[in-house]
Amino acid sequence: MSHQLKIEKDVYAIPVGDMWNVDADRLYILYSPLNGRISLASQDTVIAFQACVSGENQNKAMQDALSAFQAKGTVPVHYLPNTPHELYQIDILANYTCNFKCIYCYSAEGRSKKQIEFDKIKAVIDYLFCSGKEQKNPYIINFSGGGEPLLSFDLIKRTVNYIEQVNQDKNYIYNIGLVTNGSLITPEIIDFFQEHKIDMAVSFEILERLQNKERGSYDKVSANIDMMLNRGYPFGIRTTFTPESVTCMCEMIDELATRFPKLKRVVYDTVLAPSLFDSPEDLRKYYDTFLDEYWKAKQKGAEMGIAVESIAVEMLSMVRDRTCEGKIVLTPMGTISSCARVSSPLEERYEDYIYGEVKDNVLNFDQQRFANIISQNNIYSQPMCEECFARWNCGGGCRLFHHSFNQEYEAVRCDFVRKALKRQLFKVLSDNFHKSSGGDLTEFILNKLSKNEI
């Protein structure tokens, strides 16, 4: 893929001529991530914009056109937090135990029988709701992580009830969610979740052969999904794709339509598992296939009334200077991790991610450790981000990915992000063109190129 041109700070020209089998720099997408402006432009327009920036072009119409990309927009930008007290995303990892053995599990090496004490959870809840802390964003409280959270359902119930109790005379806004493998769900659990408006995401591979091979217990999970659908409980499905399953995205849409017709939304996710990729080329092939199959599945889903989403592919709604804004992740040990995927002392990177603990029933942060963590792996600290048109949507990449793969793999990930964003930008332009003219943008451009009008 040809490199983009940086017209000026945070205004980019991305070559896309190769989408029509002509020289890449014959046609560009102009993109300003901080004000959300996107447009197609010819090579002559890009050259003229560069001349405006350098002062060589004084054409007012061209300067006005450029100023539209330079203007401050209304896009909300998520900037690096200065202290842990600015954080509003809280993950509670209830235990290190799991009844599954998923082939891509990120926390398998941290397994133990340890379950967090309620007093540790209470300290975090008291910090959020009872310390007089000013709330600038709604709290996002999630039960996920080191093990299967529903193995600690009684603890979850106690926590939810305590949150409601302490917030009775307060006005804090919050949302509670849970990520589960789906095997332990019961009508009692669903009754509780419905009553207390708890969101649930079920990790599920949809196709029986893949679920049984990569996660297990297809019959049990699918029966629980049926039960939740029949009870009218709204929940989400998240599917993680391995190199083996990545070509099955459209097949999964067909399966949802026939086996689970009431399911109308699915989230597709990439896998973070170094053991599945022997070489950078293996990872590149996986990412390229993921992109191609995702857009096919999204189109197929739209035709069948099923919404298909992926934050790995569709990043335009996210504008940030670090992929992870930062979280308060309460581990079963009572420590505070910056990542829900790193939570156990048995894990190699544990000390690199810990920046606090609950001690004597009080939540304590190590400000210096937090500052060190946040200062890494953002768009300001990494040379690879400096000139990249995708940097504000990517945020510099997952810190755990950086630690899990070497630099050759990192370059593949960066390429994937740029390809994904480029395709989404073009889709936005195509959708807008169709809405305004009823035509097909690809065919329109082909016609212009054939007449040498571009």
CSV table of C-alpha atoms in Angstrom, one decimal:
chain,number,residue,atom,x,y,z
A,1,MET,CA,0.0,0.0,0.0
A,2,SER,CA,1.4,3.4,-1.0
A,3,HIS,CA,2.2,5.8,1.8
A,4,GLN,CA,-0.1,8.7,2.6
A,5,LEU,CA,1.0,12.4,2.3
A,6,LYS,CA,0.8,14.6,5.3
A,7,ILE,CA,-0.5,17.9,4.0
A,8,GLU,CA,0.0,19.5,7.4
A,9,LYS,CA,-0.4,18.5,11.0
A,10,ASP,CA,-3.3,16.0,11.2
A,11,VAL,CA,-4.5,16.5,7.7
A,12,TYR,CA,-3.7,13.6,5.4
A,13,ALA,CA,-4.0,12.6,1.8
A,14,ILE,CA,-4.3,8.8,1.4
A,15,PRO,CA,-3.6,7.4,-2.1
A,16,VAL,CA,-6.4,5.2,-3.3
A,17,GLY,CA,-6.0,5.0,-7.1
A,18,ASP,CA,-5.0,1.4,-6.8
A,19,MET,CA,-8.6,0.6,-5.9
A,20,TRP,CA,-9.4,1.2,-9.6
A,21,ASN,CA,-6.2,-0.4,-10.9
A,22,VAL,CA,-4.5,2.9,-11.7
A,23,ASP,CA,-1.5,4.6,-10.1
A,24,ALA,CA,-2.2,4.9,-6.4
A,25,ASP,CA,-1.4,8.6,-6.4
A,26,ARG,CA,-3.9,9.5,-9.1
A,27,LEU,CA,-6.7,9.7,-6.6
A,28,TYR,CA,-6.6,10.4,-2.8
A,29,ILE,CA,-8.9,10.4,0.2
A,30,LEU,CA,-8.4,13.6,2.1
A,31,TYR,CA,-8.9,12.9,5.8
A,32,SER,CA,-8.8,15.2,8.9
A,33,PRO,CA,-9.4,12.9,11.9
A,34,LEU,CA,-9.8,15.7,14.5
A,35,ASN,CA,-12.7,17.3,12.7
A,36,GLY,CA,-14.1,14.2,10.9
A,37,ARG,CA,-13.9,15.6,7.4
A,38,ILE,CA,-13.5,13.1,4.5
A,39,SER,CA,-13.3,13.7,0.8
A,40,LEU,CA,-12.0,12.4,-2.5
A,41,ALA,CA,-9.4,14.5,-4.3
A,42,SER,CA,-7.3,14.4,-7.4
A,43,GLN,CA,-3.5,14.5,-7.4
A,44,ASP,CA,-3.8,18.1,-8.6
A,45,THR,CA,-5.9,19.1,-5.6
A,46,VAL,CA,-3.5,17.5,-3.2
A,47,ILE,CA,-0.6,19.3,-4.8
A,48,ALA,CA,-2.5,22.6,-4.7
A,49,PHE,CA,-3.2,22.1,-1.0
A,50,GLN,CA,0.4,21.5,-0.3
A,51,ALA,CA,1.3,24.7,-2.1
A,52,CYS,CA,-1.3,26.6,0.0
A,53,VAL,CA,0.4,25.3,3.2
A,54,SER,CA,3.8,26.4,1.9
A,55,GLY,CA,2.5,29.8,0.9
A,56,GLU,CA,3.1,29.2,-2.8
A,57,ASN,CA,-0.6,29.2,-3.7
A,58,GLN,CA,-2.6,32.2,-2.8
A,59,ASN,CA,-5.8,31.0,-4.6
A,60,LYS,CA,-8.6,31.9,-2.2
A,61,ALA,CA,-11.0,29.2,-3.2
A,62,MET,CA,-8.3,26.6,-2.7
A,63,GLN,CA,-7.3,28.1,0.6
A,64,ASP,CA,-11.0,28.1,1.8
A,65,ALA,CA,-11.3,24.4,0.8
A,66,LEU,CA,-8.2,23.6,2.8
A,67,SER,CA,-9.4,25.6,5.8
A,68,ALA,CA,-12.4,23.3,6.0
A,69,PHE,CA,-10.0,20.4,6.8
A,70,GLN,CA,-7.9,22.6,9.2
A,71,ALA,CA,-10.9,23.9,11.1
A,72,LYS,CA,-11.5,22.6,14.6
A,73,GLY,CA,-14.4,20.1,14.5
A,74,THR,CA,-16.9,18.7,17.0
A,75,VAL,CA,-15.3,15.2,17.1
A,76,PRO,CA,-14.9,14.2,20.7
A,77,VAL,CA,-11.3,13.3,21.4
A,78,HIS,CA,-10.2,11.0,24.3
A,79,TYR,CA,-6.9,12.3,25.6
A,80,LEU,CA,-4.5,10.6,27.9
A,81,PRO,CA,-5.5,10.8,31.6
A,82,ASN,CA,-3.2,12.8,33.9
A,83,THR,CA,-4.1,10.7,37.0
A,84,PRO,CA,-5.9,7.5,37.8
A,85,HIS,CA,-8.7,9.6,39.4
A,86,GLU,CA,-9.8,10.6,35.8
A,87,LEU,CA,-10.5,6.9,35.0
A,88,TYR,CA,-14.1,5.8,34.6
A,89,GLN,CA,-13.8,2.3,33.2
A,90,ILE,CA,-13.7,-0.4,36.0
A,91,ASP,CA,-13.1,-4.1,35.4
A,92,ILE,CA,-13.7,-6.4,38.4
A,93,LEU,CA,-12.0,-9.8,37.9
A,94,ALA,CA,-13.8,-12.0,40.4
A,95,ASN,CA,-11.6,-15.1,40.2
A,96,TYR,CA,-8.8,-17.0,38.3
A,97,THR,CA,-10.9,-20.1,37.7
A,98,CYS,CA,-12.5,-21.2,34.4
A,99,ASN,CA,-14.4,-24.3,33.3
A,100,PHE,CA,-13.2,-23.8,29.7
A,101,LYS,CA,-9.8,-24.3,28.0
A,102,CYS,CA,-10.0,-22.0,25.0
A,103,ILE,CA,-7.2,-22.4,22.5
A,104,TYR,CA,-6.5,-18.7,22.5
A,105,CYS,CA,-7.0,-17.9,26.2
A,106,TYR,CA,-4.9,-14.9,27.3
A,107,SER,CA,-5.1,-15.8,31.0
A,108,ALA,CA,-4.5,-19.6,31.1
A,109,GLU,CA,-1.1,-19.3,32.8
A,110,GLY,CA,-2.7,-17.3,35.7
A,111,ARG,CA,-5.1,-20.0,36.7
A,112,SER,CA,-5.7,-20.7,40.4
A,113,LYS,CA,-8.5,-21.2,42.9
A,114,LYS,CA,-8.2,-17.6,44.2
A,115,GLN,CA,-11.4,-15.6,44.4
A,116,ILE,CA,-11.4,-11.9,45.4
A,117,GLU,CA,-12.8,-10.9,48.8
A,118,PHE,CA,-15.8,-8.7,48.8
A,119,ASP,CA,-14.1,-6.2,51.0
A,120,LYS,CA,-11.7,-5.5,48.1
A,121,ILE,CA,-14.5,-4.9,45.8
A,122,LYS,CA,-16.3,-2.7,48.4
A,123,ALA,CA,-13.2,-0.5,48.6
A,124,VAL,CA,-13.3,0.2,44.9
A,125,ILE,CA,-17.1,0.9,45.0
A,126,ASP,CA,-16.7,3.2,48.0
A,127,TYR,CA,-13.9,5.0,46.1
A,128,LEU,CA,-16.2,5.5,43.1
A,129,PHE,CA,-19.5,6.3,44.9
A,130,CYS,CA,-18.7,7.4,48.5
A,131,SER,CA,-15.5,9.4,48.5
A,132,GLY,CA,-16.9,12.6,47.1
A,133,LYS,CA,-15.1,11.9,43.8
A,134,GLU,CA,-16.3,14.2,41.0
A,135,GLN,CA,-17.9,12.2,38.1
A,136,LYS,CA,-17.0,13.5,34.7
A,137,ASN,CA,-18.0,10.4,32.7
A,138,PRO,CA,-20.6,7.7,33.5
A,139,TYR,CA,-18.9,4.7,35.1
A,140,ILE,CA,-18.5,1.6,33.0
A,141,ILE,CA,-18.3,-1.3,35.5
A,142,ASN,CA,-17.6,-4.7,34.0
A,143,PHE,CA,-17.2,-8.2,35.4
A,144,SER,CA,-14.8,-10.0,33.1
A,145,GLY,CA,-11.5,-11.5,32.9
A,146,GLY,CA,-9.0,-13.7,34.7
A,147,GLY,CA,-11.5,-16.5,35.0
A,148,GLU,CA,-15.2,-17.1,34.3
A,149,PRO,CA,-17.1,-14.5,36.3
A,150,LEU,CA,-20.3,-16.5,36.7
A,151,LEU,CA,-18.4,-19.0,38.8
A,152,SER,CA,-18.6,-16.2,41.4
A,153,PHE,CA,-22.2,-15.2,40.8
A,154,ASP,CA,-23.0,-14.8,44.5
A,155,LEU,CA,-20.2,-12.3,44.7
A,156,ILE,CA,-21.5,-10.5,41.6
A,157,LYS,CA,-25.0,-10.3,43.1
A,158,ARG,CA,-23.6,-8.9,46.4
A,159,THR,CA,-21.6,-6.3,44.4
A,160,VAL,CA,-24.5,-5.1,42.3
A,161,ASN,CA,-26.8,-4.8,45.4
A,162,TYR,CA,-24.1,-2.9,47.2
A,163,ILE,CA,-23.7,-0.4,44.3
A,164,GLU,CA,-27.4,0.2,44.2
A,165,GLN,CA,-27.5,0.6,48.0
A,166,VAL,CA,-24.7,3.2,48.2
A,167,ASN,CA,-26.0,5.1,45.2
A,168,GLN,CA,-29.6,5.5,46.5
A,169,ASP,CA,-29.1,9.0,47.7
A,170,LYS,CA,-26.6,10.0,45.1
A,171,ASN,CA,-26.7,10.9,41.4
A,172,TYR,CA,-23.9,8.9,40.0
A,173,ILE,CA,-24.5,7.4,36.5
A,174,TYR,CA,-23.2,4.0,35.8
A,175,ASN,CA,-23.6,0.9,33.6
A,176,ILE,CA,-22.8,-2.7,34.7
A,177,GLY,CA,-21.8,-5.4,32.2
A,178,LEU,CA,-20.5,-8.9,32.2
A,179,VAL,CA,-18.5,-11.0,29.8
A,180,THR,CA,-19.1,-14.8,30.0
A,181,ASN,CA,-18.4,-18.0,28.2
A,182,GLY,CA,-22.2,-18.7,28.4
A,183,SER,CA,-22.1,-22.2,29.9
A,184,LEU,CA,-23.2,-21.3,33.4
A,185,ILE,CA,-26.2,-19.1,32.7
A,186,THR,CA,-29.4,-20.0,34.5
A,187,PRO,CA,-32.9,-18.6,34.6
A,188,GLU,CA,-32.1,-17.3,38.1
A,189,ILE,CA,-29.1,-15.3,36.8
A,190,ILE,CA,-31.1,-13.9,33.9
A,191,ASP,CA,-33.9,-12.9,36.3
A,192,PHE,CA,-31.4,-11.0,38.4
A,193,PHE,CA,-29.7,-9.4,35.3
A,194,GLN,CA,-33.0,-8.3,33.9
A,195,GLU,CA,-34.1,-6.8,37.2
A,196,HIS,CA,-30.9,-4.9,37.7
A,197,LYS,CA,-30.4,-4.0,34.0
A,198,ILE,CA,-27.0,-5.7,33.6
A,199,ASP,CA,-25.7,-6.0,30.1
A,200,MET,CA,-24.2,-9.4,29.1
A,201,ALA,CA,-21.8,-10.4,26.3
A,202,VAL,CA,-21.4,-14.1,25.5
A,203,SER,CA,-18.2,-15.2,23.8
A,204,PHE,CA,-19.4,-17.8,21.3
A,205,GLU,CA,-18.1,-19.2,18.1
A,206,ILE,CA,-21.6,-19.8,16.6
A,207,LEU,CA,-20.7,-22.8,14.5
A,208,GLU,CA,-20.9,-26.1,16.4
A,209,ARG,CA,-17.6,-27.5,15.1
A,210,LEU,CA,-15.7,-24.4,15.9
A,211,GLN,CA,-17.2,-23.8,19.3
A,212,ASN,CA,-16.4,-27.4,20.4
A,213,LYS,CA,-12.9,-27.3,19.0
A,214,GLU,CA,-11.8,-23.8,20.1
A,215,ARG,CA,-13.9,-23.2,23.3
A,216,GLY,CA,-16.2,-26.2,24.1
A,217,SER,CA,-19.7,-27.0,25.4
A,218,TYR,CA,-21.6,-26.0,22.3
A,219,ASP,CA,-24.8,-27.8,23.3
A,220,LYS,CA,-24.8,-26.1,26.8
A,221,VAL,CA,-24.1,-22.6,25.5
A,222,SER,CA,-26.5,-22.7,22.6
A,223,ALA,CA,-29.3,-24.0,24.9
A,224,ASN,CA,-28.6,-21.0,27.2
A,225,ILE,CA,-28.7,-18.7,24.3
A,226,ASP,CA,-32.1,-20.1,23.3
A,227,MET,CA,-33.3,-19.6,26.9
A,228,MET,CA,-32.2,-16.0,27.0
A,229,LEU,CA,-33.8,-15.3,23.6
A,230,ASN,CA,-37.1,-16.9,24.7
A,231,ARG,CA,-37.1,-14.8,27.8
A,232,GLY,CA,-36.5,-11.6,25.9
A,233,TYR,CA,-33.3,-10.7,27.7
A,234,PRO,CA,-31.1,-8.5,25.5
A,235,PHE,CA,-27.5,-9.7,25.3
A,236,GLY,CA,-24.6,-9.6,22.8
A,237,ILE,CA,-22.6,-12.2,21.0
A,238,ARG,CA,-18.8,-11.8,20.5
A,239,THR,CA,-16.9,-14.1,18.2
A,240,THR,CA,-13.2,-14.3,18.2
A,241,PHE,CA,-11.6,-15.5,15.0
A,242,THR,CA,-8.5,-17.7,14.7
A,243,PRO,CA,-6.6,-18.5,11.4
A,244,GLU,CA,-8.8,-21.6,11.1
A,245,SER,CA,-12.2,-19.8,11.6
A,246,VAL,CA,-11.5,-16.5,9.9
A,247,THR,CA,-12.9,-17.7,6.5
A,248,CYS,CA,-16.2,-18.7,8.2
A,249,MET,CA,-17.7,-15.2,8.9
A,250,CYS,CA,-20.4,-15.4,6.2
A,251,GLU,CA,-21.2,-19.0,7.2
A,252,MET,CA,-21.8,-17.8,10.7
A,253,ILE,CA,-24.3,-15.2,9.5
A,254,ASP,CA,-26.3,-18.0,7.7
A,255,GLU,CA,-26.1,-20.0,10.9
A,256,LEU,CA,-27.4,-17.1,13.0
A,257,ALA,CA,-30.3,-16.6,10.6
A,258,THR,CA,-31.3,-20.3,10.7
A,259,ARG,CA,-30.3,-21.6,14.2
A,260,PHE,CA,-30.7,-18.3,16.2
A,261,PRO,CA,-33.1,-16.2,14.2
A,262,LYS,CA,-33.9,-13.9,17.1
A,263,LEU,CA,-30.2,-12.8,17.3
A,264,LYS,CA,-29.8,-9.6,15.4
A,265,ARG,CA,-26.3,-8.4,16.3
A,266,VAL,CA,-22.9,-10.0,16.5
A,267,VAL,CA,-19.4,-8.5,17.2
A,268,TYR,CA,-16.4,-9.9,15.3
A,269,ASP,CA,-13.0,-9.7,17.0
A,270,THR,CA,-9.4,-10.4,16.1
A,271,VAL,CA,-7.4,-12.8,18.2
A,272,LEU,CA,-4.4,-11.9,20.3
A,273,ALA,CA,-2.5,-15.2,20.5
A,274,PRO,CA,1.2,-15.3,19.4
A,275,SER,CA,1.2,-19.1,19.4
A,276,LEU,CA,-1.2,-19.1,16.5
A,277,PHE,CA,1.2,-17.2,14.2
A,278,ASP,CA,4.5,-18.8,13.3
A,279,SER,CA,5.7,-15.8,11.2
A,280,PRO,CA,4.7,-12.2,10.4
A,281,GLU,CA,3.5,-13.4,7.1
A,282,ASP,CA,1.0,-15.7,8.8
A,283,LEU,CA,-0.3,-12.8,10.7
A,284,ARG,CA,-0.5,-10.6,7.6
A,285,LYS,CA,-2.5,-13.3,5.8
A,286,TYR,CA,-4.8,-13.6,8.7
A,287,TYR,CA,-5.4,-9.9,8.9
A,288,ASP,CA,-6.0,-9.5,5.2
A,289,THR,CA,-8.5,-12.4,5.2
A,290,PHE,CA,-10.2,-10.9,8.3
A,291,LEU,CA,-10.8,-7.6,6.4
A,292,ASP,CA,-12.1,-9.2,3.3
A,293,GLU,CA,-14.4,-11.6,5.0
A,294,TYR,CA,-15.6,-9.0,7.5
A,295,TRP,CA,-16.9,-6.7,4.8
A,296,LYS,CA,-18.6,-9.6,3.0
A,297,ALA,CA,-20.2,-10.7,6.3
A,298,LYS,CA,-21.3,-7.2,7.1
A,299,GLN,CA,-23.0,-6.9,3.7
A,300,LYS,CA,-24.6,-10.3,4.1
A,301,GLY,CA,-25.8,-9.4,7.6
A,302,ALA,CA,-27.4,-6.2,6.4
A,303,GLU,CA,-29.3,-8.1,3.8
A,304,MET,CA,-30.6,-10.5,6.4
A,305,GLY,CA,-31.3,-8.0,9.2
A,306,ILE,CA,-28.2,-8.9,11.3
A,307,ALA,CA,-25.9,-6.1,12.4
A,308,VAL,CA,-22.2,-7.1,12.2
A,309,GLU,CA,-19.7,-4.9,14.0
A,310,SER,CA,-16.0,-4.9,14.8
A,311,ILE,CA,-14.0,-2.3,16.6
A,312,ALA,CA,-10.8,-3.8,15.1
A,313,VAL,CA,-12.0,-2.8,11.6
A,314,GLU,CA,-14.4,0.1,12.1
A,315,MET,CA,-12.4,2.7,14.1
A,316,LEU,CA,-13.8,6.1,12.8
A,317,SER,CA,-16.0,6.6,15.9
A,318,MET,CA,-12.9,6.3,18.1
A,319,VAL,CA,-10.6,9.3,18.2
A,320,ARG,CA,-7.9,8.9,20.9
A,321,ASP,CA,-4.2,9.4,21.5
A,322,ARG,CA,-3.8,6.0,23.2
A,323,THR,CA,-5.6,2.8,22.3
A,324,CYS,CA,-6.5,2.1,25.9
A,325,GLU,CA,-7.5,5.3,27.9
A,326,GLY,CA,-6.7,3.5,31.1
A,327,LYS,CA,-8.7,1.3,33.4
A,328,ILE,CA,-9.1,0.4,37.0
A,329,VAL,CA,-8.8,-3.3,36.8
A,330,LEU,CA,-9.4,-4.9,40.2
A,331,THR,CA,-7.7,-8.3,40.2
A,332,PRO,CA,-8.5,-11.3,42.5
A,333,MET,CA,-5.3,-10.4,44.4
A,334,GLY,CA,-6.7,-7.0,45.3
A,335,THR,CA,-4.2,-5.2,43.1
A,336,ILE,CA,-5.0,-2.7,40.3
A,337,SER,CA,-3.9,-3.6,36.8
A,338,SER,CA,-4.0,-1.4,33.8
A,339,CYS,CA,-5.2,-4.3,31.6
A,340,ALA,CA,-7.9,-6.9,32.2
A,341,ARG,CA,-5.7,-9.4,30.3
A,342,VAL,CA,-2.9,-9.2,32.8
A,343,SER,CA,-4.0,-9.9,36.3
A,344,SER,CA,-2.1,-12.7,38.0
A,345,PRO,CA,1.3,-12.9,39.6
A,346,LEU,CA,1.8,-16.1,37.7
A,347,GLU,CA,1.9,-14.1,34.4
A,348,GLU,CA,5.2,-12.9,33.1
A,349,ARG,CA,4.1,-9.2,32.6
A,350,TYR,CA,2.2,-8.8,35.8
A,351,GLU,CA,4.5,-6.3,37.5
A,352,ASP,CA,4.6,-4.2,34.4
A,353,TYR,CA,0.9,-3.6,34.5
A,354,ILE,CA,0.2,-3.1,38.2
A,355,TYR,CA,-0.2,0.4,39.5
A,356,GLY,CA,-2.2,0.2,42.7
A,357,GLU,CA,-3.8,-2.0,45.3
A,358,VAL,CA,-6.5,-2.2,47.9
A,359,LYS,CA,-4.8,-2.1,51.3
A,360,ASP,CA,-6.6,-1.8,54.7
A,361,ASN,CA,-9.9,-1.5,52.8
A,362,VAL,CA,-8.7,1.6,50.9
A,363,LEU,CA,-7.9,1.9,47.2
A,364,ASN,CA,-4.4,3.2,46.7
A,365,PHE,CA,-2.8,4.3,43.5
A,366,ASP,CA,0.9,4.5,42.7
A,367,GLN,CA,0.9,7.7,40.6
A,368,GLN,CA,4.4,7.3,39.2
A,369,ARG,CA,3.7,3.7,38.1
A,370,PHE,CA,0.5,4.9,36.4
A,371,ALA,CA,2.3,7.8,34.7
A,372,ASN,CA,4.9,5.4,33.4
A,373,ILE,CA,2.3,3.0,32.0
A,374,ILE,CA,0.3,5.8,30.3
A,375,SER,CA,3.4,7.4,28.8
A,376,GLN,CA,4.1,4.2,26.8
A,377,ASN,CA,2.4,3.0,23.6
A,378,ASN,CA,0.6,6.2,22.7
A,379,ILE,CA,0.8,8.3,19.5
A,380,TYR,CA,3.4,10.7,20.9
A,381,SER,CA,5.8,8.1,22.2
A,382,GLN,CA,6.2,5.8,19.1
A,383,PRO,CA,8.0,6.9,16.0
A,384,MET,CA,5.8,4.6,13.8
A,385,CYS,CA,2.8,6.8,14.8
A,386,GLU,CA,4.3,10.2,14.0
A,387,GLU,CA,3.3,10.5,10.3
A,388,CYS,CA,0.5,7.8,10.2
A,389,PHE,CA,-3.0,8.9,9.0
A,390,ALA,CA,-4.6,6.3,11.3
A,391,ARG,CA,-2.9,7.3,14.5
A,392,TRP,CA,-5.8,9.2,16.0
A,393,ASN,CA,-8.2,6.3,15.4
A,394,CYS,CA,-5.7,3.6,16.3
A,395,GLY,CA,-4.2,5.3,19.3
A,396,GLY,CA,-0.9,3.6,18.9
A,397,GLY,CA,-1.9,0.0,19.4
A,398,CYS,CA,-2.6,-2.4,22.3
A,399,ARG,CA,0.2,-2.4,24.9
A,400,LEU,CA,-0.1,-6.1,25.3
A,401,PHE,CA,0.2,-6.7,21.6
A,402,HIS,CA,3.5,-4.7,21.8
A,403,HIS,CA,4.7,-7.0,24.6
A,404,SER,CA,3.5,-10.2,22.9
A,405,PHE,CA,5.0,-9.7,19.4
A,406,ASN,CA,8.3,-8.5,18.1
A,407,GLN,CA,8.7,-5.5,15.8
A,408,GLU,CA,8.2,-7.4,12.6
A,409,TYR,CA,4.7,-8.4,13.7
A,410,GLU,CA,4.1,-4.8,14.9
A,411,ALA,CA,4.6,-3.6,11.4
A,412,VAL,CA,2.0,-6.1,10.1
A,413,ARG,CA,-0.5,-4.8,12.7
A,414,CYS,CA,0.1,-1.2,11.7
A,415,ASP,CA,-0.5,-2.1,8.1
A,416,PHE,CA,-3.7,-3.9,9.0
A,417,VAL,CA,-5.0,-0.8,10.9
A,418,ARG,CA,-4.2,1.5,7.9
A,419,LYS,CA,-5.9,-0.9,5.5
A,420,ALA,CA,-9.0,-1.2,7.7
A,421,LEU,CA,-9.3,2.5,8.2
A,422,LYS,CA,-8.8,3.2,4.5
A,423,ARG,CA,-11.6,0.8,3.6
A,424,GLN,CA,-13.9,2.4,6.2
A,425,LEU,CA,-13.2,5.9,4.9
A,426,PHE,CA,-14.1,4.8,1.4
A,427,LYS,CA,-17.3,3.1,2.6
A,428,VAL,CA,-18.4,6.4,4.3
A,429,LEU,CA,-17.8,8.2,1.0
A,430,SER,CA,-19.6,5.5,-1.0
A,431,ASP,CA,-22.6,5.5,1.4
A,432,ASN,CA,-22.8,9.3,1.3
A,433,PHE,CA,-22.5,9.3,-2.5
A,434,HIS,CA,-25.3,6.8,-2.8
A,435,LYS,CA,-27.6,8.7,-0.5
A,436,SER,CA,-27.1,12.0,-2.4
A,437,SER,CA,-27.1,10.7,-5.9
A,438,GLY,CA,-28.5,7.2,-5.8
A,439,GLY,CA,-25.4,6.1,-7.7
A,440,ASP,CA,-22.4,3.8,-7.1
A,441,LEU,CA,-19.2,5.7,-6.3
A,442,THR,CA,-16.9,3.0,-7.6
A,443,GLU,CA,-18.6,3.0,-11.0
A,444,PHE,CA,-18.7,6.8,-11.0
A,445,ILE,CA,-14.9,7.0,-10.5
A,446,LEU,CA,-14.3,4.4,-13.1
A,447,ASN,CA,-16.2,6.4,-15.6
A,448,LYS,CA,-14.3,9.6,-14.7
A,449,LEU,CA,-11.0,7.8,-15.1
A,450,SER,CA,-11.9,6.3,-18.4
A,451,LYS,CA,-12.5,9.8,-19.7
A,452,ASN,CA,-9.3,11.2,-18.2
A,453,GLU,CA,-11.4,13.6,-16.1
A,454,ILE,CA,-9.4,12.7,-13.0
